[in-house]
Amino acid sequence: MPNETQLTSNTLTFEGDFVYYADSAIFSNYAEMKNYPVAMEGEYINLEREYTGFNFAEPTKVNLKVEGYLEDRHGMEEGTTNKYLIVTKIIGFDTNKTAPLFTEQFFYCLCRRINANLCNYM
């Protein structure tokens, strides 16, 4: 675990979309247009609590501004690494800026990929 000096010197402000779905949290950074898994440490538990408190009917992306840093961690597959966002401070959510995680277009593309006739309702 990084020491306090590393946390302070590497901390940046990030703004993007946050979504918690299927026991994982993903942050989409607006500046880089990249997605990062959110590490379950630091301010993560408070982030999850605040997000789930919104009681969205479906998985929803919400604008979020935080302070934190990116860190390479071991990936799920042997020999791989993933870059994670470690949140050190929650600046805030903006629930005026939300979007459903899954859109009709998403399901249309998925159905075309698997060539499923079950999706003819689209």
Short mmCIF file of C-alpha atoms in Angstrom, two decimals:
data_model
loop_
_atom_site.label_atom_id
_atom_site.label_comp_id
_atom_site.label_asym_id
_atom_site.label_seq_id
_atom_site.Cartn_x
_atom_site.Cartn_y
_atom_site.Cartn_z
CA MET A 1 0.00 0.00 0.00
CA PRO A 2 1.42 3.44 -0.91
CA ASN A 3 2.61 5.65 1.89
CA GLU A 4 1.06 9.05 2.65
CA THR A 5 3.74 10.94 0.69
CA GLN A 6 2.92 8.99 -2.47
CA LEU A 7 -0.79 9.66 -2.03
CA THR A 8 -0.24 13.40 -1.71
CA SER A 9 2.23 13.77 -4.56
CA ASN A 10 0.27 11.63 -7.05
CA THR A 11 -3.22 12.93 -6.31
CA LEU A 12 -5.08 14.51 -9.25
CA THR A 13 -8.64 15.68 -9.86
CA PHE A 14 -10.72 13.43 -12.11
CA GLU A 15 -14.13 14.10 -13.65
CA GLY A 16 -16.20 11.60 -15.56
CA ASP A 17 -18.97 9.03 -15.37
CA PHE A 18 -19.20 6.57 -12.48
CA VAL A 19 -21.30 3.45 -12.48
CA TYR A 20 -21.64 0.63 -9.98
CA TYR A 21 -23.01 -2.55 -11.50
CA ALA A 22 -22.69 -6.27 -10.73
CA ASP A 23 -20.39 -5.70 -7.76
CA SER A 24 -17.90 -3.61 -9.70
CA ALA A 25 -17.34 0.10 -10.09
CA ILE A 26 -16.10 1.72 -13.30
CA PHE A 27 -15.00 5.31 -13.84
CA SER A 28 -14.93 6.80 -17.36
CA ASN A 29 -12.48 9.68 -17.37
CA TYR A 30 -13.67 12.55 -19.59
CA ALA A 31 -10.16 13.95 -20.16
CA GLU A 32 -8.71 10.72 -21.54
CA MET A 33 -11.88 8.97 -22.71
CA LYS A 34 -10.71 5.84 -20.87
CA ASN A 35 -12.42 3.51 -18.42
CA TYR A 36 -10.82 2.53 -15.14
CA PRO A 37 -11.98 0.07 -12.51
CA VAL A 38 -12.25 1.74 -9.11
CA ALA A 39 -10.15 0.08 -6.41
CA MET A 40 -12.11 -0.98 -3.33
CA GLU A 41 -10.01 1.07 -0.92
CA GLY A 42 -9.59 4.67 0.18
CA GLU A 43 -12.93 6.47 -0.17
CA TYR A 44 -14.46 3.66 -2.21
CA ILE A 45 -16.98 2.49 0.39
CA ASN A 46 -18.34 6.04 0.79
CA LEU A 47 -18.53 6.39 -2.99
CA GLU A 48 -20.52 3.16 -3.29
CA ARG A 49 -22.87 4.14 -0.46
CA GLU A 50 -23.60 7.54 -1.97
CA TYR A 51 -24.20 6.06 -5.43
CA THR A 52 -26.50 3.27 -4.21
CA GLY A 53 -28.39 5.86 -2.16
CA PHE A 54 -29.66 7.38 -5.41
CA ASN A 55 -31.83 4.24 -5.88
CA PHE A 56 -31.72 4.23 -9.67
CA ALA A 57 -34.17 1.79 -11.27
CA GLU A 58 -31.46 0.56 -13.66
CA PRO A 59 -27.65 0.79 -13.83
CA THR A 60 -26.95 4.47 -14.46
CA LYS A 61 -23.83 6.47 -15.25
CA VAL A 62 -23.54 9.58 -13.06
CA ASN A 63 -21.15 12.51 -13.39
CA LEU A 64 -18.58 12.38 -10.61
CA LYS A 65 -15.66 14.55 -9.57
CA VAL A 66 -13.02 13.05 -7.26
CA GLU A 67 -9.43 13.37 -6.20
CA GLY A 68 -7.26 10.31 -6.47
CA TYR A 69 -4.55 8.63 -8.46
CA LEU A 70 -4.08 5.86 -11.01
CA GLU A 71 -2.10 2.77 -10.13
CA ASP A 72 -1.19 -0.37 -12.05
CA ARG A 73 -2.41 -3.55 -10.35
CA HIS A 74 -2.25 -7.23 -11.26
CA GLY A 75 -4.93 -8.18 -13.76
CA MET A 76 -7.33 -11.11 -13.57
CA GLU A 77 -5.22 -13.09 -16.03
CA GLU A 78 -1.68 -14.11 -15.20
CA GLY A 79 0.95 -11.69 -16.43
CA THR A 80 -1.45 -8.80 -17.06
CA THR A 81 -1.91 -5.47 -15.34
CA ASN A 82 -4.82 -3.04 -15.17
CA LYS A 83 -4.77 0.61 -14.24
CA TYR A 84 -7.10 1.33 -11.30
CA LEU A 85 -8.46 4.59 -9.94
CA ILE A 86 -7.86 4.96 -6.20
CA VAL A 87 -10.23 7.61 -4.79
CA THR A 88 -8.79 9.68 -1.95
CA LYS A 89 -11.51 12.37 -1.80
CA ILE A 90 -15.06 12.59 -3.14
CA ILE A 91 -15.78 16.06 -4.48
CA GLY A 92 -19.30 15.17 -5.54
CA PHE A 93 -21.84 13.61 -7.85
CA ASP A 94 -23.96 15.66 -10.25
CA THR A 95 -27.25 13.80 -10.63
CA ASN A 96 -28.33 16.33 -13.27
CA LYS A 97 -25.82 14.58 -15.55
CA THR A 98 -26.86 10.93 -15.81
CA ALA A 99 -27.32 8.35 -18.55
CA PRO A 100 -28.51 4.74 -18.56
CA LEU A 101 -25.65 2.25 -18.68
CA PHE A 102 -27.46 0.13 -21.25
CA THR A 103 -29.19 1.83 -24.16
CA GLU A 104 -31.42 0.48 -26.89
CA GLN A 105 -28.45 0.84 -29.26
CA PHE A 106 -26.35 -1.34 -26.92
CA PHE A 107 -28.91 -4.15 -27.05
CA TYR A 108 -29.31 -3.79 -30.81
CA CYS A 109 -25.55 -4.21 -31.32
CA LEU A 110 -25.41 -7.12 -28.90
CA CYS A 111 -28.24 -8.91 -30.71
CA ARG A 112 -26.59 -8.41 -34.08
CA ARG A 113 -23.36 -9.80 -32.70
CA ILE A 114 -24.92 -13.00 -31.48
CA ASN A 115 -27.37 -13.14 -34.42
CA ALA A 116 -30.24 -13.73 -32.05
CA ASN A 117 -33.76 -13.80 -33.41
CA LEU A 118 -34.98 -13.16 -29.87
CA CYS A 119 -34.15 -9.51 -30.36
CA ASN A 120 -36.56 -8.81 -33.22
CA TYR A 121 -38.55 -6.48 -30.99
CA MET A 122 -35.95 -3.76 -31.53
#
